[in-house]
XYZ file of C-alpha atoms in Angstrom:
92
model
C 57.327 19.976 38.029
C 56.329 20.129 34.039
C 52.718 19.360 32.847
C 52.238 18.893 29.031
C 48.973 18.482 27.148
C 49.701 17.754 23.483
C 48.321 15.354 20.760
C 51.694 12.905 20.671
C 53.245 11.424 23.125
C 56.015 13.013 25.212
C 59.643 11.972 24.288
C 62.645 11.431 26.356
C 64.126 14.646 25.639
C 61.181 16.145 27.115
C 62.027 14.775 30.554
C 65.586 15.401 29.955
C 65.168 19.365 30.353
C 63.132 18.750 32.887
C 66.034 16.994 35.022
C 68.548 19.652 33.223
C 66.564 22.154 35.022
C 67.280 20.529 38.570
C 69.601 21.358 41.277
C 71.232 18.690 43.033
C 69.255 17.372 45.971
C 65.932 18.126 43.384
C 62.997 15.589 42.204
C 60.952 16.192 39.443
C 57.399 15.101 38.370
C 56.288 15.285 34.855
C 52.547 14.729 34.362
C 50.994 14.545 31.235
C 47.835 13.990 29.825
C 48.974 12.050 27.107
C 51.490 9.099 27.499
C 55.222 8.463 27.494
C 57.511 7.476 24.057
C 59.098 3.836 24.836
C 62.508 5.513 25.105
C 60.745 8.436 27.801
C 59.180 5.117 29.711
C 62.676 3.743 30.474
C 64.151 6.835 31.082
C 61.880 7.739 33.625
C 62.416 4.368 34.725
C 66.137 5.039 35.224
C 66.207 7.949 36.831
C 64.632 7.699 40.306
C 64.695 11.630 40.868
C 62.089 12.265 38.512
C 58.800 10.685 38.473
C 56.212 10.260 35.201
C 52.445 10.339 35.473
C 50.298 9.968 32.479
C 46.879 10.364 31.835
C 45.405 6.847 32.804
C 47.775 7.217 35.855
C 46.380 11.026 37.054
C 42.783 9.813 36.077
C 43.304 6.644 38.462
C 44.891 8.886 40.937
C 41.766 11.500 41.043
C 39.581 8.864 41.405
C 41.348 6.845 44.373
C 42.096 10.098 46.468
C 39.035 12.279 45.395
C 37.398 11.981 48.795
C 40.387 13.413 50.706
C 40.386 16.601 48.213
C 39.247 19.696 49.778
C 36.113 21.544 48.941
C 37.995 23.641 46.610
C 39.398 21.264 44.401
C 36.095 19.078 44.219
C 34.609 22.154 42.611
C 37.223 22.559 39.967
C 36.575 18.574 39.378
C 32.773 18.036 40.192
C 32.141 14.488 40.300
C 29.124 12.150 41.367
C 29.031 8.448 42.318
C 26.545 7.038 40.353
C 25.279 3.034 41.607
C 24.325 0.992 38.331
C 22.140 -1.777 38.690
C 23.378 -4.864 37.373
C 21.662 -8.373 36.389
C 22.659 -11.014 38.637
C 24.017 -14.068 36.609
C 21.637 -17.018 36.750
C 24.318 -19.010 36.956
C 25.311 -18.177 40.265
């Protein structure tokens, strides 16, 4: 597993010494906070063993499984639903 934060986008050699650290019978994940170079996108999407998440993507992912985190990890990510009134259409 490799996690990068950085300003620019993460290039395809990037997730190449990521896989050139693996052992045979390995799968990666590389998760950044950033996003993927067009050449890193279709390299990731060639090679099965290793699996890209970028920010929008770990974001999402929080927010869909944040109710099965444990109490632990809720308090490094505090969050709170929040309803927000909205004006039906008079149209409908």
């Amino acid at each position: 597993m490799q996690v990068k934060s950085q300003g620019s986008d993460i290039k395809e050699a990037t997730i190449q010494s990521l896989k050139g650290a693996m052992r045979e019978g390995d799968y990666g994940l590389f998760v950044t906070l950033s996003n993927y170079t067009n050449n890193a996108q279709k390299y990731l999407d060639s090679t099965p063993i290793v699996r890209g998440i970028n920010g929008t993507e770990l974001v999402d992912l929080i927010l869909k499984y944040y109710h099965d985190l444990s109490d632990k990890y809720k308090k490094m990510i505090p969050l709170k639903m929040v309803y927000i009134s909205v004006a039906k259409d008079e149209q409908e």
